Short mmCIF file of C-alpha atoms in Angstrom, two decimals:
data_model
loop_
_atom_site.label_atom_id
_atom_site.label_comp_id
_atom_site.label_asym_id
_atom_site.label_seq_id
_atom_site.Cartn_x
_atom_site.Cartn_y
_atom_site.Cartn_z
CA MET A 1 0.00 0.00 0.00
CA SER A 2 1.38 3.41 -0.97
CA ALA A 3 1.64 6.29 1.48
CA ALA A 4 -1.37 7.96 -0.13
CA GLY A 5 -3.27 4.71 0.42
CA GLN A 6 -2.81 5.18 4.17
CA GLU A 7 -4.89 8.34 4.16
CA LEU A 8 -8.21 8.00 5.87
CA VAL A 9 -11.46 9.90 5.84
CA VAL A 10 -13.75 9.81 8.86
CA ARG A 11 -17.49 10.29 8.56
CA VAL A 12 -19.94 10.89 11.39
CA ASP A 13 -23.62 10.06 11.06
CA ARG A 14 -24.83 13.09 12.95
CA THR A 15 -28.38 11.78 13.23
CA ARG A 16 -27.16 8.71 15.07
CA CYS A 17 -24.57 10.48 17.19
CA VAL A 18 -25.62 10.80 20.83
CA GLY A 19 -22.56 12.77 21.87
CA THR A 20 -20.88 10.30 24.20
CA GLY A 21 -17.59 11.99 23.29
CA ALA A 22 -15.74 8.66 23.49
CA CYS A 23 -14.29 9.24 20.02
CA THR A 24 -12.89 12.64 20.97
CA TRP A 25 -10.78 10.94 23.65
CA THR A 26 -9.67 8.13 21.34
CA ALA A 27 -8.88 10.27 18.28
CA PRO A 28 -8.53 13.82 19.58
CA GLU A 29 -6.84 15.13 16.45
CA ASP A 30 -9.63 13.92 14.22
CA LEU A 31 -12.88 14.27 16.12
CA GLU A 32 -14.46 16.81 18.43
CA LEU A 33 -17.91 17.47 19.84
CA GLY A 34 -19.52 20.47 18.16
CA PRO A 35 -21.59 23.04 20.01
CA ASP A 36 -24.68 20.91 19.24
CA GLY A 37 -23.18 18.01 21.23
CA ARG A 38 -22.54 15.92 18.11
CA ALA A 39 -19.16 14.66 16.92
CA ARG A 40 -17.60 16.17 13.81
CA PRO A 41 -14.38 15.58 11.86
CA LEU A 42 -11.56 18.05 12.43
CA ARG A 43 -9.58 17.56 9.23
CA PRO A 44 -10.28 16.31 5.70
CA VAL A 45 -7.85 13.37 5.86
CA SER A 46 -5.97 11.62 8.63
CA ASP A 47 -3.28 9.01 9.08
CA ASP A 48 -4.22 7.99 12.63
CA ARG A 49 -5.40 4.53 11.72
CA PRO A 50 -5.24 3.03 15.24
CA GLY A 51 -7.05 5.98 16.83
CA LEU A 52 -9.78 6.17 14.21
CA THR A 53 -10.28 2.41 14.06
CA GLU A 54 -10.77 2.31 17.80
CA ALA A 55 -13.08 5.35 17.70
CA ALA A 56 -15.25 3.64 15.07
CA GLU A 57 -15.26 0.29 16.84
CA MET A 58 -15.99 1.72 20.26
CA CYS A 59 -18.68 4.19 19.24
CA PRO A 60 -21.70 3.04 21.26
CA VAL A 61 -24.12 3.90 18.44
CA GLU A 62 -21.96 3.04 15.40
CA ALA A 63 -22.10 6.61 14.14
CA ILE A 64 -18.50 6.64 12.91
CA THR A 65 -17.21 5.21 9.63
CA VAL A 66 -13.58 5.30 8.57
CA LEU A 67 -12.86 5.06 4.85
CA SER A 68 -9.73 4.80 2.75
CA ALA A 69 -9.30 8.19 1.09
CA ALA A 70 -7.92 6.54 -2.04
CA SER A 71 -10.40 3.73 -2.61
CA GLY A 72 -13.44 4.73 -0.52
CA GLU A 73 -13.35 1.27 1.07
CA VAL A 74 -14.56 0.97 4.65
CA VAL A 75 -11.59 0.52 6.98
CA ALA A 76 -13.57 0.51 10.24
CA PRO A 77 -15.75 -0.69 11.76
CA LEU A 78 -15.38 -4.10 10.13
CA MET B 1 -45.86 11.46 45.75
CA THR B 2 -43.59 8.51 46.47
CA VAL B 3 -45.25 5.14 46.50
CA GLU B 4 -45.16 3.54 49.93
CA HIS B 5 -44.18 -0.05 50.44
CA GLY B 6 -47.16 -2.37 50.68
CA GLU B 7 -49.44 -0.34 48.44
CA THR B 8 -49.50 -3.05 45.82
CA SER B 9 -53.11 -3.86 46.62
CA SER B 10 -54.16 -0.21 46.91
CA ALA B 11 -57.76 0.57 46.00
CA GLN B 12 -56.69 2.71 43.05
CA PRO B 13 -55.09 0.44 40.43
CA LEU B 14 -51.92 1.85 38.91
CA ILE B 15 -52.05 2.90 35.28
CA PRO B 16 -49.90 0.81 32.94
CA LEU B 17 -46.78 2.72 31.91
CA HIS B 18 -47.85 2.97 28.26
CA CYS B 19 -51.10 4.69 29.32
CA LEU B 20 -49.42 7.49 31.29
CA ARG B 21 -50.06 10.97 29.95
CA HIS B 22 -47.12 13.13 29.00
CA ALA B 23 -46.59 16.77 29.78
CA GLU B 24 -46.33 19.26 26.94
CA PRO B 25 -42.63 19.98 26.40
CA GLY B 26 -41.61 23.58 26.97
CA PRO B 27 -38.63 25.72 27.99
CA PRO B 28 -36.75 24.70 31.15
CA ARG B 29 -38.75 25.63 34.24
CA LEU B 30 -37.88 25.81 37.91
CA THR B 31 -39.60 23.17 40.02
CA ALA B 32 -38.62 21.09 43.07
CA LEU B 33 -37.58 17.55 43.88
CA PRO B 34 -39.86 15.67 46.32
CA ASN B 35 -37.45 16.71 49.11
CA GLY B 36 -37.90 20.40 48.21
CA THR B 37 -34.55 20.98 46.49
CA PRO B 38 -35.06 23.41 43.58
CA VAL B 39 -34.41 21.86 40.18
CA TRP B 40 -34.52 23.12 36.59
CA LEU B 41 -36.59 20.69 34.56
CA ALA B 42 -35.72 20.27 30.87
CA THR B 43 -38.47 18.62 28.80
CA ARG B 44 -37.90 19.42 25.11
CA HIS B 45 -35.89 16.87 23.12
CA ALA B 46 -33.16 19.37 22.21
CA ASP B 47 -32.92 20.70 25.78
CA VAL B 48 -32.74 17.23 27.33
CA ARG B 49 -30.06 16.30 24.84
CA GLN B 50 -28.10 19.40 25.81
CA VAL B 51 -28.41 18.66 29.53
CA LEU B 52 -26.96 15.19 28.93
CA THR B 53 -24.17 16.19 26.53
CA ASP B 54 -23.06 19.68 27.65
CA PRO B 55 -19.76 19.45 29.60
CA ARG B 56 -20.87 22.39 31.74
CA LEU B 57 -23.28 19.97 33.42
CA ASP B 58 -21.91 17.01 35.35
CA ARG B 59 -22.73 14.28 37.85
CA ALA B 60 -19.78 14.43 40.23
CA THR B 61 -20.64 17.85 41.70
CA LEU B 62 -24.09 16.53 42.72
CA PHE B 63 -22.10 14.85 45.50
CA ALA B 64 -19.85 17.78 46.36
CA PRO B 65 -19.99 19.09 49.96
CA ASP B 66 -21.83 22.24 48.83
CA ALA B 67 -24.45 20.35 46.80
CA PRO B 68 -28.12 20.58 47.79
CA PRO B 69 -29.62 17.22 48.82
CA THR B 70 -30.95 15.25 45.83
CA SER B 71 -30.87 11.67 47.06
CA THR B 72 -34.06 9.62 47.14
CA GLY B 73 -32.51 7.59 49.98
CA PRO B 74 -29.65 5.12 49.95
CA ASN B 75 -29.26 3.49 46.53
CA LEU B 76 -26.55 2.29 44.19
CA LEU B 77 -26.86 5.20 41.74
CA ASP B 78 -25.74 7.65 44.42
CA ASP B 79 -22.35 6.00 45.02
CA PRO B 80 -19.81 8.74 44.21
CA GLU B 81 -17.41 6.02 43.04
CA GLY B 82 -19.93 4.62 40.55
CA LEU B 83 -19.20 5.07 36.84
CA LEU B 84 -22.29 7.28 36.54
CA ASN B 85 -20.94 9.78 39.05
CA ILE B 86 -17.50 10.28 37.56
CA ASP B 87 -16.95 12.79 34.75
CA GLY B 88 -14.38 13.92 32.24
CA PRO B 89 -11.08 12.10 31.56
CA GLU B 90 -11.38 9.93 34.67
CA HIS B 91 -14.79 8.72 33.47
CA GLN B 92 -13.52 8.02 29.95
CA ARG B 93 -10.63 5.96 31.34
CA LEU B 94 -12.89 3.94 33.61
CA ARG B 95 -15.58 3.39 31.01
CA ARG B 96 -13.06 2.10 28.48
CA THR B 97 -12.34 -0.84 30.79
CA VAL B 98 -15.78 -2.25 29.93
CA GLN B 99 -16.83 -0.43 26.75
CA ARG B 100 -15.32 -2.98 24.37
CA ALA B 101 -17.56 -5.74 25.70
CA PHE B 102 -20.68 -3.71 24.88
CA THR B 103 -20.07 -2.45 21.35
CA PRO B 104 -22.70 -3.47 18.79
CA ARG B 105 -20.28 -6.01 17.33
CA ALA B 106 -19.33 -7.53 20.67
CA ILE B 107 -23.00 -7.86 21.56
CA ALA B 108 -23.89 -9.39 18.18
CA ARG B 109 -21.57 -12.30 18.95
CA TRP B 110 -23.88 -13.29 21.81
CA ARG B 111 -26.94 -13.31 19.57
CA PRO B 112 -27.14 -17.04 18.71
CA TRP B 113 -26.63 -17.98 22.34
CA VAL B 114 -29.28 -15.50 23.55
CA GLU B 115 -31.70 -16.98 21.00
CA THR B 116 -31.09 -20.44 22.41
CA VAL B 117 -31.81 -19.21 25.94
CA ILE B 118 -35.04 -17.58 24.76
CA GLU B 119 -36.19 -20.74 22.99
CA GLU B 120 -35.53 -22.81 26.12
CA LEU B 121 -37.43 -20.38 28.32
CA ILE B 122 -40.40 -20.45 25.91
CA ASP B 123 -40.21 -24.28 25.87
CA ASP B 124 -40.63 -24.16 29.64
CA LEU B 125 -43.53 -21.69 29.38
CA GLU B 126 -45.30 -24.00 26.93
CA ALA B 127 -44.62 -27.02 29.07
CA ALA B 128 -46.04 -25.25 32.15
CA GLY B 129 -49.20 -24.61 30.14
CA SER B 130 -51.64 -21.74 29.81
CA PRO B 131 -52.06 -19.53 31.81
CA VAL B 132 -48.53 -18.83 33.02
CA ASP B 133 -46.55 -15.95 34.56
CA VAL B 134 -44.44 -14.55 31.73
CA VAL B 135 -42.41 -12.36 34.13
CA ALA B 136 -41.06 -15.29 36.14
CA GLY B 137 -40.83 -17.40 32.99
CA LEU B 138 -39.22 -14.99 30.54
CA THR B 139 -38.97 -11.24 31.11
CA ARG B 140 -37.08 -11.62 34.40
CA SER B 141 -35.33 -14.92 33.64
CA LEU B 142 -33.86 -13.83 30.32
CA PRO B 143 -31.88 -10.77 31.51
CA ILE B 144 -30.70 -12.67 34.57
CA ALA B 145 -29.53 -15.60 32.43
CA VAL B 146 -27.72 -13.23 30.06
CA ILE B 147 -25.90 -11.10 32.64
CA SER B 148 -25.04 -14.23 34.64
CA ARG B 149 -23.43 -15.76 31.58
CA LEU B 150 -21.59 -12.58 30.63
CA MET B 151 -20.23 -12.20 34.16
CA ASP B 152 -19.88 -15.97 34.68
CA LEU B 153 -22.01 -16.04 37.81
CA ASP B 154 -22.64 -19.79 37.61
CA GLY B 155 -23.12 -21.14 41.09
CA VAL B 156 -24.04 -17.75 42.52
CA ASP B 157 -27.36 -17.60 44.36
CA LEU B 158 -29.42 -15.67 41.79
CA GLN B 159 -32.19 -15.00 44.28
CA ARG B 160 -29.76 -13.13 46.49
CA LEU B 161 -28.56 -11.15 43.48
CA GLY B 162 -32.17 -10.26 42.68
CA HIS B 163 -32.75 -9.23 46.29
CA TRP B 164 -29.70 -6.95 46.26
CA SER B 165 -30.65 -5.50 42.84
CA ASP B 166 -34.14 -4.60 44.06
CA HIS B 167 -32.74 -2.88 47.13
CA ALA B 168 -30.05 -1.11 45.13
CA LEU B 169 -32.70 0.72 43.08
CA SER B 170 -35.23 1.20 45.87
CA THR B 171 -36.75 4.61 46.50
CA SER B 172 -39.40 3.73 49.07
CA ALA B 173 -39.97 -0.02 48.77
CA TYR B 174 -37.71 -0.81 51.73
CA PRO B 175 -36.66 1.04 54.88
CA ALA B 176 -33.34 2.89 54.53
CA GLU B 177 -31.52 0.65 57.02
CA GLN B 178 -32.63 -2.47 55.15
CA VAL B 179 -31.32 -0.97 51.90
CA ARG B 180 -27.99 -0.12 53.56
CA GLN B 181 -27.68 -3.68 54.85
CA ALA B 182 -28.45 -5.14 51.41
CA MET B 183 -25.92 -2.78 49.82
CA ARG B 184 -23.24 -3.81 52.33
CA GLU B 185 -23.84 -7.48 51.44
CA PHE B 186 -23.89 -6.66 47.73
CA TYR B 187 -20.57 -4.78 47.93
CA ALA B 188 -19.02 -7.60 49.95
CA PHE B 189 -20.14 -10.04 47.26
CA SER B 190 -18.63 -7.79 44.59
CA GLU B 191 -15.31 -7.48 46.45
CA GLN B 192 -15.13 -11.26 46.83
CA LEU B 193 -15.93 -11.80 43.15
CA ILE B 194 -13.17 -9.37 42.18
CA ALA B 195 -10.68 -11.16 44.45
CA ASP B 196 -11.67 -14.55 42.97
CA ARG B 197 -11.35 -13.39 39.36
CA ARG B 198 -7.97 -11.81 40.05
CA LYS B 199 -6.79 -15.21 41.26
CA ASN B 200 -8.54 -17.23 38.55
CA PRO B 201 -9.28 -15.02 35.55
CA GLY B 202 -11.65 -16.37 32.91
CA ASP B 203 -13.15 -15.06 29.68
CA ASP B 204 -15.94 -13.26 31.49
CA LEU B 205 -16.77 -9.58 31.79
CA VAL B 206 -15.44 -9.22 35.35
CA SER B 207 -12.08 -10.71 34.39
CA SER B 208 -11.74 -8.51 31.30
CA LEU B 209 -12.72 -5.47 33.35
CA LEU B 210 -10.00 -6.27 35.89
CA LEU B 211 -7.38 -6.86 33.20
CA ALA B 212 -8.20 -3.54 31.53
CA ALA B 213 -8.31 -1.75 34.88
CA ALA B 214 -4.86 -3.09 35.80
CA GLU B 215 -3.50 -1.33 32.70
CA THR B 216 -5.38 1.88 33.43
CA GLU B 217 -4.00 4.54 35.71
CA GLY B 218 -5.96 5.63 38.76
CA VAL B 219 -8.76 3.03 38.87
CA THR B 220 -9.69 2.47 42.52
CA GLU B 221 -11.03 -0.64 44.23
CA GLY B 222 -14.14 1.31 45.16
CA GLN B 223 -14.78 2.10 41.50
CA LEU B 224 -14.37 -1.56 40.51
CA THR B 225 -16.64 -2.75 43.31
CA ALA B 226 -19.37 -0.28 42.33
CA MET B 227 -18.93 -1.19 38.65
CA VAL B 228 -19.48 -4.91 39.26
CA CYS B 229 -22.62 -4.14 41.30
CA GLY B 230 -23.75 -1.75 38.58
CA LEU B 231 -23.36 -4.40 35.88
CA VAL B 232 -25.40 -6.90 37.89
CA VAL B 233 -28.18 -4.41 38.59
CA ALA B 234 -28.32 -3.01 35.08
CA GLY B 235 -28.52 -6.54 33.75
CA HIS B 236 -31.35 -7.41 36.08
CA GLU B 237 -33.65 -4.47 36.25
CA THR B 238 -33.95 -2.36 33.15
CA THR B 239 -34.41 -5.00 30.47
CA MET B 240 -36.94 -6.81 32.63
CA THR B 241 -38.82 -3.54 33.11
CA SER B 242 -38.88 -2.69 29.44
CA PHE B 243 -39.80 -6.23 28.33
CA GLY B 244 -42.62 -6.57 30.88
CA ASN B 245 -44.14 -3.19 30.10
CA ALA B 246 -43.84 -3.88 26.36
CA LEU B 247 -45.88 -7.06 26.76
CA VAL B 248 -48.55 -5.22 28.74
CA GLN B 249 -48.93 -2.77 25.84
CA LEU B 250 -48.69 -5.24 22.97
CA LEU B 251 -50.98 -7.89 24.44
CA SER B 252 -53.62 -5.44 25.62
CA GLU B 253 -53.96 -3.15 22.63
CA ALA B 254 -51.81 -4.08 19.65
CA PRO B 255 -52.69 -7.54 18.23
CA GLU B 256 -51.77 -6.46 14.68
CA ALA B 257 -48.33 -5.37 15.83
CA TRP B 258 -47.92 -8.67 17.70
CA ALA B 259 -48.69 -10.56 14.49
CA ARG B 260 -46.07 -8.61 12.52
CA ILE B 261 -43.45 -8.96 15.26
CA ALA B 262 -44.03 -12.71 15.11
CA VAL B 263 -43.24 -12.96 11.42
CA ASP B 264 -40.46 -10.49 10.72
CA LEU B 265 -37.40 -9.86 12.86
CA ALA B 266 -36.91 -6.45 11.21
CA ASP B 267 -40.39 -5.50 12.39
CA ALA B 268 -39.49 -6.68 15.90
CA THR B 269 -36.39 -4.47 15.77
CA ALA B 270 -38.41 -1.44 14.69
CA ALA B 271 -41.08 -2.12 17.31
CA SER B 272 -38.45 -2.42 20.05
CA GLU B 273 -37.11 1.04 19.21
CA GLN B 274 -40.59 2.56 19.31
CA ILE B 275 -41.45 0.74 22.53
CA LEU B 276 -38.21 1.89 24.15
CA ARG B 277 -39.05 5.46 23.15
CA ALA B 278 -42.75 5.52 23.95
CA ILE B 279 -43.12 3.40 27.11
CA PRO B 280 -41.29 4.95 30.07
CA LEU B 281 -39.46 2.82 32.63
CA SER B 282 -40.93 4.61 35.61
CA ASP B 283 -43.57 7.01 36.91
CA ALA B 284 -40.93 9.66 37.61
CA THR B 285 -42.45 10.19 41.05
CA ALA B 286 -39.17 9.89 42.95
CA LEU B 287 -37.10 11.90 40.46
CA PRO B 288 -38.41 14.12 37.63
CA GLY B 289 -35.54 13.08 35.36
CA LEU B 290 -31.84 12.31 35.13
CA LEU B 291 -30.02 14.76 37.39
CA ARG B 292 -27.02 16.90 36.55
CA ARG B 293 -25.46 19.95 38.20
CA ALA B 294 -24.26 23.09 36.41
CA VAL B 295 -20.53 23.67 36.95
CA ALA B 296 -20.73 27.03 35.10
CA ASP B 297 -23.37 29.56 34.15
CA LEU B 298 -25.08 28.43 30.96
CA GLU B 299 -28.17 28.75 28.82
CA ILE B 300 -30.52 25.88 28.03
CA GLY B 301 -33.30 26.47 25.51
CA GLY B 302 -33.05 30.23 25.98
CA VAL B 303 -33.17 30.07 29.79
CA ALA B 304 -30.23 31.21 31.94
CA ILE B 305 -29.13 28.58 34.47
CA ALA B 306 -26.70 29.64 37.20
CA ALA B 307 -23.62 27.62 38.16
CA GLY B 308 -24.44 25.28 41.02
CA SER B 309 -28.05 24.69 39.92
CA VAL B 310 -29.47 21.19 39.83
CA VAL B 311 -30.95 20.30 36.44
CA ALA B 312 -33.19 17.33 35.58
CA ALA B 313 -33.46 15.85 32.08
CA ASP B 314 -37.03 14.59 31.64
CA ILE B 315 -36.45 11.84 29.09
CA ARG B 316 -40.02 10.62 29.18
CA THR B 317 -41.47 13.97 28.04
CA ALA B 318 -38.65 14.56 25.54
CA ASN B 319 -39.33 11.14 23.99
CA HIS B 320 -42.84 12.42 23.18
CA ASP B 321 -41.76 15.86 21.94
CA PRO B 322 -44.05 16.47 18.93
CA GLU B 323 -41.31 18.57 17.30
CA VAL B 324 -39.25 15.39 16.93
CA TYR B 325 -41.80 12.56 17.08
CA PRO B 326 -45.09 13.71 15.55
CA ALA B 327 -47.73 11.96 17.62
CA ILE B 328 -50.78 11.06 15.56
CA GLY B 329 -53.12 8.46 17.00
CA PRO B 330 -51.97 5.31 18.78
CA LEU B 331 -48.35 4.13 18.85
CA ASP B 332 -47.13 3.10 15.39
CA HIS B 333 -44.71 0.32 16.29
CA PHE B 334 -43.17 0.25 12.84
CA ALA B 335 -42.63 3.92 12.07
CA PRO B 336 -38.93 4.61 11.54
CA LEU B 337 -37.64 6.54 14.53
CA GLY B 338 -35.45 9.06 12.68
CA THR B 339 -33.91 10.87 15.62
CA PRO B 340 -32.69 8.41 18.28
CA SER B 341 -34.81 8.34 21.43
CA LEU B 342 -33.30 9.48 24.71
CA THR B 343 -34.22 6.31 26.58
CA PHE B 344 -30.60 5.25 26.87
CA GLY B 345 -29.58 8.82 27.63
CA ALA B 346 -26.99 10.75 25.65
CA GLY B 347 -23.54 12.14 26.26
CA PRO B 348 -20.74 10.45 28.19
CA HIS B 349 -23.10 8.46 30.41
CA HIS B 350 -25.13 6.99 27.52
CA CYS B 351 -26.24 3.52 28.64
CA LEU B 352 -23.40 1.03 28.39
CA GLY B 353 -25.80 -1.89 27.89
CA ALA B 354 -28.00 -0.29 25.22
CA TRP B 355 -27.22 -2.87 22.52
CA LEU B 356 -27.56 -5.78 24.89
CA ALA B 357 -30.96 -4.49 26.05
CA ARG B 358 -32.11 -3.92 22.45
CA MET B 359 -31.05 -7.41 21.44
CA GLU B 360 -32.79 -9.10 24.37
CA LEU B 361 -35.98 -7.09 23.80
CA GLU B 362 -36.23 -7.56 20.03
CA LEU B 363 -35.31 -11.26 20.08
CA GLY B 364 -37.50 -11.90 23.11
CA LEU B 365 -40.53 -10.24 21.53
CA HIS B 366 -39.93 -11.82 18.13
CA ARG B 367 -39.52 -15.37 19.39
CA LEU B 368 -42.37 -15.16 21.90
CA ALA B 369 -44.78 -13.79 19.28
CA ASN B 370 -43.57 -16.36 16.78
CA ARG B 371 -44.00 -19.31 19.11
CA LEU B 372 -47.22 -18.08 20.76
CA PRO B 373 -49.00 -15.88 18.19
CA GLY B 374 -52.29 -16.11 20.06
CA LEU B 375 -50.80 -14.91 23.35
CA ARG B 376 -53.10 -12.66 25.42
CA LEU B 377 -53.31 -11.25 28.93
CA ALA B 378 -55.13 -13.69 31.19
CA GLY B 379 -56.55 -10.95 33.40
CA PRO B 380 -57.64 -7.32 33.22
CA LEU B 381 -55.04 -4.51 33.25
CA GLU B 382 -56.44 -3.22 36.55
CA GLU B 383 -55.42 -6.43 38.30
CA ILE B 384 -51.75 -6.35 37.36
CA SER B 385 -49.56 -6.30 40.46
CA TRP B 386 -46.68 -3.89 40.01
CA ARG B 387 -43.19 -3.72 41.46
CA GLU B 388 -43.46 -0.46 43.38
CA GLY B 389 -41.23 1.93 45.29
CA LEU B 390 -38.27 1.36 42.98
CA LEU B 391 -36.63 3.66 40.46
CA THR B 392 -38.39 1.61 37.74
CA ARG B 393 -41.91 0.15 37.58
CA SER B 394 -42.95 -3.04 35.82
CA PRO B 395 -45.31 -5.97 36.44
CA ALA B 396 -44.30 -8.11 39.43
CA SER B 397 -46.07 -10.92 37.59
CA LEU B 398 -48.09 -11.06 34.39
CA LEU B 399 -50.41 -13.97 33.69
CA VAL B 400 -50.68 -14.73 29.99
CA ALA B 401 -52.77 -17.31 28.17
CA TRP B 402 -52.93 -18.84 24.70
#
């Protein structure tokens, strides 16, 4: 996999999000709680695969999806 | 307003939870807890959500020395070392020790086993013959079987666990000293279980909690003890309450929904979400909602709330907010929910066991309706005996026939 292939995009389903904030502790450079108490991405692409994978897997309402920026494939949760 | 112990056979029959009327949601208003402590009551969906997610509101300062009294009497939820009463980074660290076991995927792995348990319990109901008590036979037995398996409580006296759980969530059902005694025994049990699992770890939830805690800085023995008690109680009480009250509603007024739940698991899933939203777990007589305390001045729904104020999130009213859930006619079990209900809360203290509860409820309803499509209540609603004086209310027993 090339370096560009390591780039990830995180998406938050803001309807599902119940604002537990767990993801903002796991991946603080990529996710924050907005003023409406819902999580939102902080940057267009990220390389924090461990942090984002854990954020997606641990989200109690499965509101987080992590995709490969290059292929659009789902990286987490799997 | 609190229900006194022994009122089960009171002249005035209690209204089933699904028949309770709901207040019109409005801006936060100042009211009082039963003990007189002033409290801001949030009722609109957006306001309740803010109360539960806004970091300027917390749980820990409800137990600070300067806090006004909010306790309904001794109970597990008021333990300052409980997960519910810890906030911020410390809470995130502690919650992570158990979170992994409760993710949707982790819970889904239990699904086939839970189905087997349900089938066996329904076998026993059928063998006992009509009419039968579906609370003893299924709605109480299922959650106990599941949490016992998850925590590997084989060989533990489940009746004692049930006794402790009831006391741990008592508001007025038992005298305070009796509750304190039960809690002491419960905590001693928890401490012993923790000591045993440290010596002989297994693949159960207590062992994995202890392993994760050992790698986490600052987790105290008191926090672990309260957590183990909390897992037992949560596993016992809330799913039983929801399942029992769901059956009261479905069997008394929704035969068409029952028929659909029997046939299609997806319909059972949808119905579970609507039931969880629409049928409250309690009368809200002891507490008007989930309590928080403002740690800074803030505004909720256009109303200024001063630092130090106690705020209650009225989930029951918010779950019927017509702005979010247009209410036309009787409950439509199969309407897509859109916005998630607030039944499991929101924010950092969102219910850890939400997916487990959902799975037990949807599979339990689906399999019961499938196996016994002609199921009906064997007696009138007015004669249901309720579990009273606890933080939740549900049938103590429910005779069903087919």
